[in-house]
Coordinates of C-alpha atoms in Angstrom, one line a residue:
M1 CA 0.0 0.0 0.0
Q2 CA 2.8 2.4 0.9
N3 CA 4.4 1.7 -2.5
A4 CA 1.2 2.7 -4.2
V5 CA 1.2 6.0 -2.3
K6 CA 4.7 6.7 -3.5
V7 CA 3.8 5.9 -7.1
L8 CA 0.8 8.3 -6.9
S9 CA 3.1 11.0 -5.4
I10 CA 5.5 10.7 -8.3
I11 CA 2.6 10.8 -10.8
S12 CA 1.3 13.9 -9.0
K13 CA 4.7 15.7 -9.4
K14 CA 4.7 14.9 -13.1
G15 CA 1.2 16.4 -13.3
K16 CA 2.4 19.6 -11.6
N17 CA 5.3 19.8 -14.1
R18 CA 2.9 19.0 -16.9
T19 CA 5.2 16.2 -18.0
P20 CA 3.6 13.4 -20.1
I21 CA 3.3 10.0 -18.5
E22 CA 4.1 6.7 -20.1
R23 CA 3.6 3.0 -19.3
V24 CA 0.5 3.7 -17.2
Y25 CA -1.2 0.4 -18.1
R26 CA 1.3 -1.7 -16.2
L27 CA 0.4 0.2 -13.0
L28 CA -3.0 -1.6 -13.2
F29 CA -1.1 -4.8 -12.3
K30 CA -0.4 -3.6 -8.8
K31 CA -2.6 -5.2 -6.1
E32 CA -2.1 -2.3 -3.7
F33 CA -4.1 0.0 -6.0
Y34 CA -7.1 -2.4 -5.9
L35 CA -6.9 -2.5 -2.1
M36 CA -7.0 1.3 -2.0
A37 CA -9.8 1.3 -4.5
Y38 CA -11.8 -1.2 -2.4
Q39 CA -11.2 0.9 0.7
N40 CA -12.6 4.0 -1.0
L41 CA -15.7 2.2 -2.4
Y42 CA -16.9 -0.4 0.0
A43 CA -18.8 2.0 2.3
N44 CA -20.7 3.7 -0.5
N45 CA -24.4 2.9 -0.7
G46 CA -23.9 2.0 -4.4
A47 CA -21.4 -0.7 -3.6
M48 CA -24.4 -3.0 -2.8
T49 CA -26.3 -2.0 -6.0
A50 CA -26.0 -4.7 -8.6
G51 CA -25.0 -4.0 -12.2
S52 CA -26.4 -5.9 -15.2
D53 CA -24.5 -9.1 -14.2
G54 CA -25.8 -9.0 -10.6
E55 CA -22.3 -8.5 -9.1
T56 CA -21.9 -6.4 -5.9
V57 CA -19.2 -5.8 -3.4
D58 CA -20.5 -8.7 -1.4
G59 CA -18.0 -11.6 -1.9
M60 CA -15.0 -9.3 -2.5
S61 CA -11.8 -11.3 -2.3
L62 CA -8.1 -11.3 -3.2
R63 CA -8.8 -13.9 -5.8
K64 CA -11.2 -11.4 -7.6
I65 CA -8.3 -8.9 -7.7
D66 CA -6.0 -11.5 -9.1
D67 CA -8.5 -12.4 -11.8
I68 CA -8.9 -8.7 -12.9
I69 CA -5.1 -8.3 -13.0
E70 CA -4.6 -11.5 -14.9
S71 CA -7.2 -10.5 -17.6
L72 CA -5.6 -7.1 -17.9
Q73 CA -2.1 -8.6 -18.3
S74 CA -3.3 -10.7 -21.2
E75 CA -5.5 -7.7 -22.5
R76 CA -8.6 -9.9 -22.2
Y77 CA -10.5 -7.7 -19.8
R78 CA -14.0 -6.8 -21.1
W79 CA -16.2 -4.2 -19.5
T80 CA -19.7 -5.3 -18.6
P81 CA -22.5 -3.2 -20.1
V82 CA -24.0 -0.9 -17.4
R83 CA -27.5 -1.4 -16.2
R84 CA -29.5 1.8 -17.1
E85 CA -31.9 3.3 -14.6
Y86 CA -33.7 6.6 -14.6
I87 CA -33.9 9.0 -11.7
N88 CA -36.0 12.1 -11.2
K89 CA -34.3 15.4 -11.8
K90 CA -34.5 17.8 -8.9
N91 CA -37.5 20.2 -9.1
S92 CA -38.4 18.8 -12.5
N93 CA -40.7 16.1 -14.1
K94 CA -37.8 15.0 -16.4
K95 CA -35.7 12.0 -15.7
R96 CA -31.9 11.6 -15.8
P97 CA -30.3 8.3 -17.1
L98 CA -28.0 6.6 -14.7
G99 CA -25.6 3.8 -15.6
I100 CA -24.9 1.2 -12.9
P101 CA -21.7 -0.8 -13.6
S102 CA -20.7 -4.2 -12.1
W103 CA -18.5 -4.3 -9.0
S104 CA -15.4 -5.4 -10.8
D105 CA -15.8 -2.6 -13.3
K106 CA -16.2 -0.1 -10.4
L107 CA -13.1 -1.4 -8.8
L108 CA -11.0 -1.1 -11.9
Q109 CA -12.4 2.3 -12.7
E110 CA -11.5 3.5 -9.2
V111 CA -7.9 2.3 -9.8
I112 CA -7.7 4.3 -13.0
K113 CA -9.3 7.3 -11.3
L114 CA -6.6 7.2 -8.6
I115 CA -3.8 7.2 -11.2
L116 CA -5.3 9.7 -13.6
G117 CA -6.7 11.9 -10.8
A118 CA -3.2 12.2 -9.2
Y119 CA -1.9 13.3 -12.6
Y120 CA -4.6 15.7 -13.8
E121 CA -5.7 17.3 -10.4
P122 CA -2.6 19.7 -10.3
Q123 CA -3.3 20.7 -13.9
F124 CA -7.0 21.6 -13.5
S125 CA -8.0 25.3 -13.2
D126 CA -8.5 26.9 -9.8
R127 CA -11.8 28.1 -11.2
S128 CA -13.1 24.5 -11.5
H129 CA -14.8 23.2 -8.4
G130 CA -16.9 20.2 -9.4
F131 CA -15.9 16.6 -8.4
R132 CA -12.6 17.6 -7.0
T133 CA -10.7 17.0 -3.7
N134 CA -11.4 19.6 -1.0
R135 CA -13.6 21.5 -3.4
G136 CA -17.4 21.7 -3.9
C137 CA -20.4 24.0 -4.1
Q138 CA -19.3 25.9 -1.0
S139 CA -15.8 26.6 -2.3
A140 CA -17.2 27.9 -5.6
L141 CA -19.6 30.2 -3.8
E142 CA -16.9 31.4 -1.4
E143 CA -14.8 32.2 -4.5
I144 CA -17.5 34.4 -5.9
K145 CA -18.4 36.2 -2.7
F146 CA -15.1 36.6 -0.8
K147 CA -12.0 35.6 -2.8
G148 CA -12.5 36.2 -6.5
G149 CA -12.7 40.0 -6.5
W150 CA -16.2 40.0 -8.2
K151 CA -17.0 43.5 -6.7
S152 CA -17.1 45.4 -10.0
V153 CA -19.6 43.1 -11.8
K154 CA -22.4 44.6 -13.8
W155 CA -23.7 41.6 -15.7
F156 CA -24.0 37.9 -14.9
I157 CA -23.8 35.3 -17.7
E158 CA -25.3 32.1 -16.5
G159 CA -24.1 29.0 -18.5
D160 CA -25.6 25.5 -18.7
I161 CA -24.4 22.9 -21.2
K162 CA -27.2 20.8 -22.7
G163 CA -26.8 17.2 -21.7
C164 CA -23.1 17.5 -21.1
F165 CA -22.4 14.0 -19.8
D166 CA -24.5 12.4 -22.5
N167 CA -22.9 14.3 -25.4
I168 CA -19.2 14.1 -24.6
D169 CA -17.5 13.1 -27.9
H170 CA -15.4 9.9 -27.4
D171 CA -12.8 10.7 -30.1
I172 CA -12.2 14.2 -28.8
L173 CA -11.9 12.9 -25.2
I174 CA -9.4 10.2 -26.2
N175 CA -7.4 12.7 -28.2
I176 CA -7.2 15.0 -25.1
L177 CA -6.1 12.1 -23.0
G178 CA -3.6 11.0 -25.6
E179 CA -1.8 14.4 -25.5
K180 CA -0.5 13.7 -22.0
V181 CA -1.0 9.9 -21.5
K182 CA 1.4 8.1 -23.8
D183 CA 0.1 4.6 -23.4
N184 CA -2.0 3.0 -26.2
R185 CA -3.1 0.1 -24.0
L186 CA -4.7 2.3 -21.4
L187 CA -6.3 4.5 -24.1
R188 CA -7.7 1.4 -25.8
L189 CA -9.1 0.2 -22.4
L190 CA -10.7 3.6 -21.9
T191 CA -12.1 3.7 -25.4
N192 CA -13.7 0.3 -24.8
L193 CA -15.2 1.7 -21.5
L194 CA -16.8 4.7 -23.3
K195 CA -18.2 2.5 -26.1
N196 CA -19.2 -0.3 -23.7
G197 CA -23.0 0.2 -24.1
Y198 CA -25.8 -0.4 -21.7
M199 CA -28.6 -2.8 -20.8
E200 CA -32.2 -1.4 -20.7
D201 CA -35.3 -3.7 -20.4
W202 CA -32.9 -6.6 -21.0
K203 CA -31.9 -5.2 -24.4
Y204 CA -28.3 -4.2 -25.3
N205 CA -27.8 -0.7 -26.6
Q206 CA -24.7 0.9 -28.1
T207 CA -23.1 4.0 -26.6
L208 CA -22.2 6.4 -29.4
S209 CA -21.3 9.3 -27.1
G210 CA -21.2 10.5 -23.5
C211 CA -19.8 9.3 -20.2
P212 CA -22.6 7.5 -18.3
Q213 CA -23.6 9.2 -15.1
G214 CA -23.1 6.6 -12.3
N215 CA -19.7 5.4 -13.6
V216 CA -16.9 5.9 -11.0
L217 CA -14.6 7.4 -13.7
S218 CA -17.2 9.7 -15.4
P219 CA -16.7 12.8 -13.2
L220 CA -12.9 12.8 -13.8
L221 CA -13.2 12.3 -17.5
A222 CA -15.8 15.1 -17.7
N223 CA -13.5 17.4 -15.9
I224 CA -10.6 16.5 -18.2
Y225 CA -12.9 17.3 -21.2
M226 CA -14.3 20.5 -19.7
D227 CA -10.8 21.7 -18.7
R228 CA -10.6 22.8 -22.4
L229 CA -13.3 25.3 -21.8
D230 CA -11.6 26.6 -18.6
K231 CA -8.3 27.1 -20.5
F232 CA -10.1 28.9 -23.3
V233 CA -11.7 31.3 -20.9
E234 CA -8.5 31.9 -19.0
S235 CA -6.2 32.3 -21.9
K236 CA -8.5 34.0 -24.4
L237 CA -11.5 35.7 -23.0
I238 CA -10.3 37.0 -19.6
P239 CA -7.2 38.8 -21.1
R240 CA -9.3 40.2 -23.9
Y241 CA -12.0 41.6 -21.6
T242 CA -9.7 42.8 -18.7
K243 CA -8.7 46.4 -19.1
G244 CA -7.5 49.3 -16.8
T245 CA -6.4 49.2 -13.2
R246 CA -9.4 50.9 -11.6
R247 CA -12.5 52.9 -12.7
N248 CA -12.2 56.6 -13.1
A249 CA -13.9 58.8 -10.5
S250 CA -17.4 60.1 -11.4
P251 CA -17.0 63.8 -12.4
E252 CA -20.3 64.7 -10.6
Y253 CA -19.1 63.0 -7.4
K254 CA -15.7 64.8 -7.6
K255 CA -17.5 68.1 -7.8
L256 CA -19.6 67.3 -4.7
Q257 CA -16.5 66.2 -2.8
K258 CA -14.7 69.5 -3.5
L259 CA -17.8 71.4 -2.3
I260 CA -17.9 69.3 0.8
S261 CA -14.2 70.1 1.5
R262 CA -14.8 73.8 0.9
H263 CA -17.8 74.0 3.2
T264 CA -16.1 71.9 5.8
Y265 CA -13.2 74.3 5.9
R266 CA -15.7 77.1 6.5
K267 CA -17.4 75.0 9.2
E268 CA -20.8 75.3 7.4
W269 CA -22.0 72.0 8.8
D270 CA -25.6 72.2 7.6
V271 CA -24.5 72.6 4.0
V272 CA -22.0 69.8 4.5
A273 CA -24.7 67.4 5.7
K274 CA -26.9 68.2 2.7
L275 CA -24.1 67.7 0.3
K276 CA -23.2 64.4 1.8
K277 CA -26.7 63.2 1.4
E278 CA -26.6 64.2 -2.3
A279 CA -23.2 62.4 -2.7
H280 CA -24.7 59.2 -1.3
K281 CA -27.3 59.2 -4.1
I282 CA -24.8 59.0 -6.9
P283 CA -22.0 56.5 -7.7
S284 CA -18.4 57.5 -6.7
K285 CA -17.0 55.9 -9.8
D286 CA -17.8 56.2 -13.5
T287 CA -19.9 53.2 -14.2
H288 CA -19.6 53.8 -18.0
D289 CA -15.8 54.0 -18.0
E290 CA -14.8 52.7 -21.4
N291 CA -11.2 52.1 -20.2
F292 CA -12.2 49.6 -17.5
R293 CA -13.3 46.0 -18.0
R294 CA -13.3 42.9 -15.8
L295 CA -14.4 39.3 -16.6
Y296 CA -14.7 36.6 -13.9
Y297 CA -15.4 32.9 -14.3
I298 CA -16.3 29.9 -12.2
R299 CA -17.4 26.4 -13.1
Y300 CA -19.0 23.5 -11.3
A301 CA -19.3 20.4 -13.5
D302 CA -21.4 21.5 -16.5
D303 CA -22.7 24.7 -14.8
W304 CA -20.7 27.9 -15.1
L305 CA -21.1 31.5 -14.2
M306 CA -19.4 34.7 -15.4
G307 CA -19.4 38.1 -13.9
F308 CA -18.7 40.9 -16.4
S309 CA -18.1 44.7 -16.0
G310 CA -18.9 46.3 -19.3
S311 CA -21.8 46.7 -21.7
K312 CA -24.6 44.2 -22.3
K313 CA -23.6 44.1 -26.0
E314 CA -20.1 42.8 -25.0
A315 CA -21.7 40.3 -22.6
E316 CA -23.7 38.9 -25.5
T317 CA -20.5 38.7 -27.5
I318 CA -18.8 36.7 -24.8
K319 CA -21.8 34.3 -24.5
Q320 CA -21.6 33.8 -28.3
E321 CA -17.9 33.2 -28.2
I322 CA -18.3 30.5 -25.6
A323 CA -21.2 28.9 -27.6
D324 CA -19.0 28.8 -30.7
F325 CA -16.0 27.3 -28.9
L326 CA -18.2 24.6 -27.3
T327 CA -19.8 23.7 -30.7
N328 CA -16.6 23.8 -32.8
E329 CA -14.0 22.4 -30.3
L330 CA -16.0 20.1 -28.0
K331 CA -19.2 19.4 -30.0
L332 CA -21.4 20.6 -27.1
N333 CA -24.3 23.0 -27.1
L334 CA -25.4 25.6 -24.6
S335 CA -29.0 25.3 -23.3
K336 CA -30.8 28.3 -24.6
E337 CA -33.4 28.2 -21.8
K338 CA -30.7 28.2 -19.0
T339 CA -28.0 30.3 -20.5
L340 CA -29.0 33.8 -19.6
I341 CA -27.6 37.3 -19.2
T342 CA -28.9 39.1 -16.1
H343 CA -28.3 42.6 -14.7
G344 CA -26.4 42.4 -11.4
K345 CA -28.3 45.1 -9.5
T346 CA -31.9 44.5 -10.7
Q347 CA -32.0 40.8 -11.4
Y348 CA -30.9 37.5 -9.8
A349 CA -28.6 35.0 -11.4
R350 CA -29.1 31.4 -10.3
F351 CA -26.0 29.3 -9.6
L352 CA -25.8 26.1 -7.5
G353 CA -29.2 26.7 -5.9
Y354 CA -28.4 30.3 -4.8
D355 CA -29.7 33.6 -6.1
I356 CA -26.6 35.8 -6.8
H357 CA -26.8 39.6 -7.3
V358 CA -24.9 42.8 -6.7
L359 CA -25.9 44.5 -3.4
H360 CA -26.8 48.2 -3.4
S361 CA -27.9 50.4 -0.6
D362 CA -27.1 54.1 -0.2
T363 CA -28.2 54.1 3.4
K364 CA -25.9 51.4 4.8
L365 CA -22.8 53.3 6.0
D366 CA -19.6 52.2 7.7
K367 CA -17.9 54.1 10.6
R368 CA -16.4 56.6 8.2
G369 CA -19.8 57.5 6.8
Q370 CA -19.1 55.7 3.5
R371 CA -21.4 53.3 1.7
S372 CA -20.4 49.9 2.9
I373 CA -22.1 47.2 0.7
N374 CA -22.5 48.8 -2.7
G375 CA -21.0 46.6 -5.5
A376 CA -20.5 43.6 -3.2
I377 CA -21.8 40.2 -4.2
G378 CA -24.9 39.0 -2.3
L379 CA -25.9 35.3 -1.9
R380 CA -29.6 34.7 -1.3
V381 CA -31.8 31.7 -0.6
P382 CA -34.5 31.7 -3.3
Q383 CA -38.0 31.9 -1.9
E384 CA -39.2 29.0 -4.1
V385 CA -36.4 26.8 -2.7
M386 CA -37.8 27.3 0.9
N387 CA -41.3 26.8 -0.4
L388 CA -40.4 23.5 -2.0
K389 CA -38.7 22.3 1.1
E390 CA -41.8 23.1 3.2
K391 CA -44.0 21.3 0.7
E392 CA -42.2 18.0 1.5
Y393 CA -43.8 18.1 4.9
M394 CA -47.2 19.6 4.0
K395 CA -50.5 18.7 2.4
K396 CA -53.2 21.2 1.4
G397 CA -51.1 24.0 2.9
K398 CA -50.7 22.4 6.3
P399 CA -47.9 20.4 8.0
I400 CA -48.7 16.6 8.0
H401 CA -47.3 13.5 9.7
K402 CA -45.0 11.0 7.9
P403 CA -46.8 7.6 8.3
E404 CA -43.9 5.7 6.8
R405 CA -41.7 6.8 9.6
T406 CA -43.9 5.7 12.5
I407 CA -42.5 2.2 12.4
N408 CA -39.0 3.6 13.3
S409 CA -37.8 4.2 16.9
D410 CA -38.3 7.7 18.4
Y411 CA -34.5 8.2 18.2
D412 CA -34.4 7.4 14.5
I413 CA -37.4 9.6 13.7
I414 CA -35.9 12.7 15.4
S415 CA -32.4 11.9 13.9
Q416 CA -33.9 11.7 10.4
Y417 CA -35.7 15.0 10.7
Q418 CA -32.6 16.7 12.2
S419 CA -30.4 15.3 9.4
E420 CA -32.7 16.7 6.7
F421 CA -33.1 20.1 8.3
R422 CA -29.4 20.5 9.2
G423 CA -28.2 19.5 5.8
F424 CA -30.6 22.0 4.1
V425 CA -29.7 24.9 6.4
Q426 CA -26.0 24.2 6.3
Y427 CA -25.9 24.4 2.5
Y428 CA -27.4 27.9 2.6
M429 CA -25.4 29.3 5.6
M430 CA -23.7 31.8 3.3
A431 CA -27.0 33.5 2.3
Y432 CA -27.7 36.8 3.9
N433 CA -31.4 35.8 4.3
V434 CA -30.8 32.4 5.8
H435 CA -32.5 33.5 9.0
R436 CA -35.8 33.2 7.1
M437 CA -35.4 29.4 7.4
G438 CA -37.2 29.7 10.7
K439 CA -40.5 29.1 8.9
V440 CA -39.1 25.9 7.3
K441 CA -38.0 24.8 10.8
R442 CA -41.5 25.4 12.2
T443 CA -43.1 23.4 9.4
M444 CA -40.7 20.4 9.9
E445 CA -41.1 20.6 13.7
L446 CA -44.9 20.4 13.4
S447 CA -44.6 17.5 11.0
L448 CA -42.3 15.7 13.4
M449 CA -44.6 16.2 16.4
K450 CA -47.6 15.1 14.3
T451 CA -45.7 11.9 13.3
F452 CA -45.2 11.2 17.1
A453 CA -48.9 11.9 17.7
N454 CA -49.9 9.5 15.0
K455 CA -47.5 6.9 16.2
Y456 CA -48.8 6.9 19.8
K457 CA -52.4 7.9 18.9
S458 CA -52.1 11.0 21.1
K459 CA -52.6 14.7 20.9
L460 CA -50.0 17.3 19.7
N461 CA -49.8 19.2 23.0
K462 CA -49.0 15.9 24.9
M463 CA -46.2 15.1 22.5
Y464 CA -44.7 18.6 23.0
K465 CA -44.8 18.1 26.8
K466 CA -43.1 14.7 26.4
Y467 CA -40.3 15.7 24.0
K468 CA -39.7 19.4 24.5
S469 CA -36.4 20.4 26.1
T470 CA -33.6 23.0 26.0
R471 CA -30.1 22.9 24.7
F472 CA -27.2 25.3 25.5
I473 CA -24.7 26.4 22.9
K474 CA -21.4 28.0 23.7
G475 CA -20.9 31.6 22.7
K476 CA -18.0 32.7 20.5
G477 CA -15.6 35.3 21.8
K478 CA -17.4 37.7 24.1
Q479 CA -20.8 36.3 23.2
K480 CA -22.8 34.7 26.0
A481 CA -24.0 31.1 25.9
K482 CA -27.5 30.7 24.5
E483 CA -30.4 28.5 25.5
L484 CA -32.3 27.1 22.5
K485 CA -35.6 25.1 22.5
V486 CA -35.3 21.6 21.0
I487 CA -37.3 18.4 20.5
Q488 CA -35.2 15.8 22.2
I489 CA -35.0 12.2 23.3
V490 CA -32.5 10.5 25.5
V491 CA -31.9 6.7 25.2
E492 CA -30.3 5.3 28.4
R493 CA -27.8 2.5 28.0
E494 CA -26.1 0.2 30.5
K495 CA -22.5 1.1 31.2
K496 CA -22.4 3.4 28.2
K497 CA -23.2 7.1 27.6
P498 CA -26.8 7.7 26.7
L499 CA -27.8 8.3 23.1
I500 CA -29.2 11.8 22.5
A501 CA -31.1 12.9 19.4
Y502 CA -32.6 16.4 19.0
F503 CA -34.3 18.5 16.4
G504 CA -33.0 22.1 16.2
G505 CA -30.3 23.1 18.7
F506 CA -28.3 25.5 16.4
E507 CA -28.6 29.1 15.3
I508 CA -29.8 29.8 11.8
K509 CA -27.6 32.7 10.9
F510 CA -25.2 33.9 8.2
Q511 CA -21.7 32.4 8.1
K512 CA -18.8 33.4 5.9
S513 CA -18.2 29.7 5.1
A514 CA -20.1 26.5 5.4
K515 CA -18.0 23.5 6.3
I516 CA -18.1 20.6 3.9
E517 CA -18.2 17.6 6.2
D518 CA -18.1 14.8 3.6
T519 CA -15.0 16.0 1.7
P520 CA -11.8 14.0 2.3
T521 CA -8.8 16.0 3.7
Q522 CA -6.2 13.7 2.1
I523 CA -5.8 12.5 -1.5
Y524 CA -4.6 9.1 -0.5
N525 CA -5.8 6.9 2.4
T526 CA -3.7 4.7 4.5
R527 CA -4.6 1.0 5.0
S528 CA -7.8 0.4 6.9
Q529 CA -8.7 -2.4 9.3
L530 CA -10.9 -3.9 6.6
I531 CA -7.8 -4.4 4.3
D532 CA -5.8 -5.9 7.1
R533 CA -8.6 -8.4 7.7
L534 CA -8.8 -9.3 4.0
L535 CA -5.0 -9.7 3.8
N536 CA -5.0 -11.8 7.0
D537 CA -6.6 -14.5 4.9
T538 CA -8.5 -16.1 7.8
C539 CA -12.2 -16.8 8.2
E540 CA -13.6 -14.9 11.2
L541 CA -16.2 -17.6 11.8
C542 CA -14.4 -21.0 11.4
S543 CA -10.7 -19.9 11.1
S544 CA -10.3 -21.5 7.7
H545 CA -7.7 -20.1 5.3
E546 CA -9.3 -21.3 2.1
K547 CA -10.9 -18.9 -0.4
I548 CA -11.5 -16.0 1.9
Q549 CA -13.9 -13.3 0.8
I550 CA -15.8 -10.4 2.5
H551 CA -19.4 -10.7 3.4
H552 CA -21.1 -7.2 3.2
V553 CA -24.5 -6.0 4.5
K554 CA -26.0 -2.7 3.4
K555 CA -26.9 -1.4 6.9
L556 CA -25.8 -2.8 10.2
K557 CA -29.1 -1.7 11.9
D558 CA -31.0 -4.1 9.6
L559 CA -29.3 -7.0 11.5
R560 CA -30.5 -5.7 14.8
K561 CA -34.2 -6.4 14.0
T562 CA -36.0 -8.0 16.9
G563 CA -38.7 -10.7 16.7
R564 CA -36.4 -13.6 15.7
E565 CA -33.4 -15.3 17.1
Q566 CA -30.2 -13.9 15.6
A567 CA -27.7 -16.2 13.9
N568 CA -24.2 -16.4 15.4
W569 CA -22.7 -14.7 12.4
V570 CA -25.1 -11.8 12.9
K571 CA -24.1 -11.6 16.6
R572 CA -20.5 -11.5 15.5
M573 CA -21.0 -8.6 13.2
I574 CA -23.0 -6.7 15.8
A575 CA -20.4 -7.3 18.4
M576 CA -17.7 -6.0 16.1
N577 CA -19.9 -3.1 15.0
R578 CA -18.9 -3.7 11.4
K579 CA -20.9 -4.1 8.1
T580 CA -18.2 -6.6 6.9
L581 CA -17.1 -10.0 7.9
A582 CA -14.1 -12.0 6.5
V583 CA -15.4 -15.5 5.8
C584 CA -14.4 -18.5 3.7
E585 CA -16.4 -19.5 0.7
K586 CA -18.2 -22.3 2.5
C587 CA -19.3 -20.1 5.4
H588 CA -20.4 -17.4 2.9
I589 CA -22.6 -19.7 0.9
S590 CA -24.2 -21.0 4.1
I591 CA -24.8 -17.4 5.3
H592 CA -26.7 -16.6 2.1
S593 CA -28.6 -19.8 2.1
G594 CA -29.6 -19.4 5.8
T595 CA -28.0 -22.7 6.8
Y596 CA -25.0 -21.5 8.8
D597 CA -25.0 -23.5 12.1
G598 CA -22.8 -21.1 14.0
K599 CA -20.9 -23.8 15.9
K600 CA -17.4 -22.6 14.9
I601 CA -16.6 -19.0 15.7
G602 CA -12.9 -18.2 16.2

C-alpha cells in the first residue's frame, strides 16, 4: 500500500510539471491500488447495488483482484454493459439516465481514477470546483463572494451545457487524454469503456457518445474534457476583456467632494450634511468608463457563471464566443433556456441553488460614513427553494405527519428530521437571508410532532410536553452562551453514555463559510482495518484459510431487528460493529442460504 502511495506522489509531481506520463497500463497490475480502491468504495451505498451481471461488493476477495489483474495482463478484460436506470431530476418532471456498472468494473475504474486523478488534479484550473478533492459547491460560492474580486460586476452570464455528460465526444476525449498519457493500451481500455454500451429492459444498446452518469470514472473524464473550456476562458476571454487598473472617479461625485471640502473648511455643517446626502445618491466611480473592463469565471461540473463589468452588448458577444467554442471544439451546445444574461443590480442570477446579485444600498454606511455594501456580491436563498422544502412536509397547505416513519424508533425519527433540516440549512449558511429558514423549521417541527402523535395515537400538546427540552450552545468570543428550545429524546444504555437525538439546537444565521463535512482531507488513504482483515486470509467464523472473501451488508441496523433469534454470524457482526465479515467461501454460501449453524466461531 505504501508503495502505491509513493507511485501516486510521483505521478502527481509529473502532473504539476505537466510532463507526459508513459507506461501507465502496467500500474494496473499492482494489487495495492485495488486494495486502496476497495477501501474507497466499499462503504458507499452504491457498492451493494448490482450491475447488469448482478455482481456487488459482497463476496469481495483477493482472488477477484488476481482475476482482474490476470485478464488485464493478457488484455482480455472486457467491461460489462452498465444497467441503465432513470432517476428524477430535482424540481423537474424530467428523468436523468443513470448507468450502474458491475462491482469489478467499479473497482478497476477507481484504480484508473486514482492514477489519472493524481496526474490531472494539479493541472486543473482553480476556477473549477466540481468533483474535486477539497472543493465543492461551497468553495465555488466562497470564491464568488469573498475571494474572487467580483465586486465590480455589472452583468452575470449564466451558463448551462445541454446534456453535457451524455454528449461528450469519445474521439475528442481520447485525443485530449492522448496528448499527455502516452500509453496506447490504457487509451484502448478507456475507449472500450466509453463504447461499452448499456442494458435497458434486457436489451443491449450501443453507446455512441457520452460518459454514463453513475460510472466511477465519469466525473474525472468530464473534468478533463471541460478543462478545455476553462483554459479557453482563462487564456483568451479573460485577457481580452480585462482592461484598466481601476475605474475613473465620477465627475459629478468629484465636484460634490470639492464642495464638501470647501464648506467643511468654512465650518458650514448644515451645508456639508446636505451635500453628503446628495453624494450618497450617486456612484463615486464612472460606471460607464470605457477604459475599465473585468471578466470573472467559475465552473462546477457543467454549470458555469461569469461576472462581467462592461456593456450588455459585450456580454452577449462573450456568450456567443463560448457557444462557438463549445460547438466547434468540444461538440457541445449551450442550453438556450438556462444560458441567460442578467443585470447584477436589478435581477438575480441562479447558480448552485443560490440567487446571486450585486448589493446596493445608499443608506448602509460604515464608521467613516461611506457606503459599505455597494458593489459587493450577495448570496440569497431563493424563496421558491424554501417553499419546495416546506411542501415536502405539507399537504393542502398544512404540515402533516409522515406515516412511513412511524415504524421507526423515536430516536431514529428525530435523527432523520434533524439530518434533513441541518443539511438543508447548512448548505445555505452563506446566504444573507438564511434567517428566514425559521418558517421551514417550524413546518418540519410540526410534521415531526404530528408523526409522534400519529404513532402513539395521542394529541399534539401531549407530544410537546413529552419531547420538548432545551439545549445550551457556547458563545463565540465575548458572546454569552444561549439557550435554545429543541425536540429531544435520551436513550439510556447500560455502562455506556446515553444516546441523545434532538431537532433544532443550532442558530440559523449567516456564516462566511459553510463546512463541507463529507470531503476528504487527504488525497490518498492509509490502510484500513478492513484491508488488514482481508490480507489476514482467515475466516472470522471458522478460522479456515481457504478462499477468503468479504461478506457485506447494506446497513448494520438491519441486522438488529427484533422478533427472531439472531444467527451467530449476525451476533458476531453486531459485536464487532462492522458491516463486513471476512469468511471462507463455504461459510459465505451457508450465510446466504440461511443454513449456517454457527458452531465454529474463532
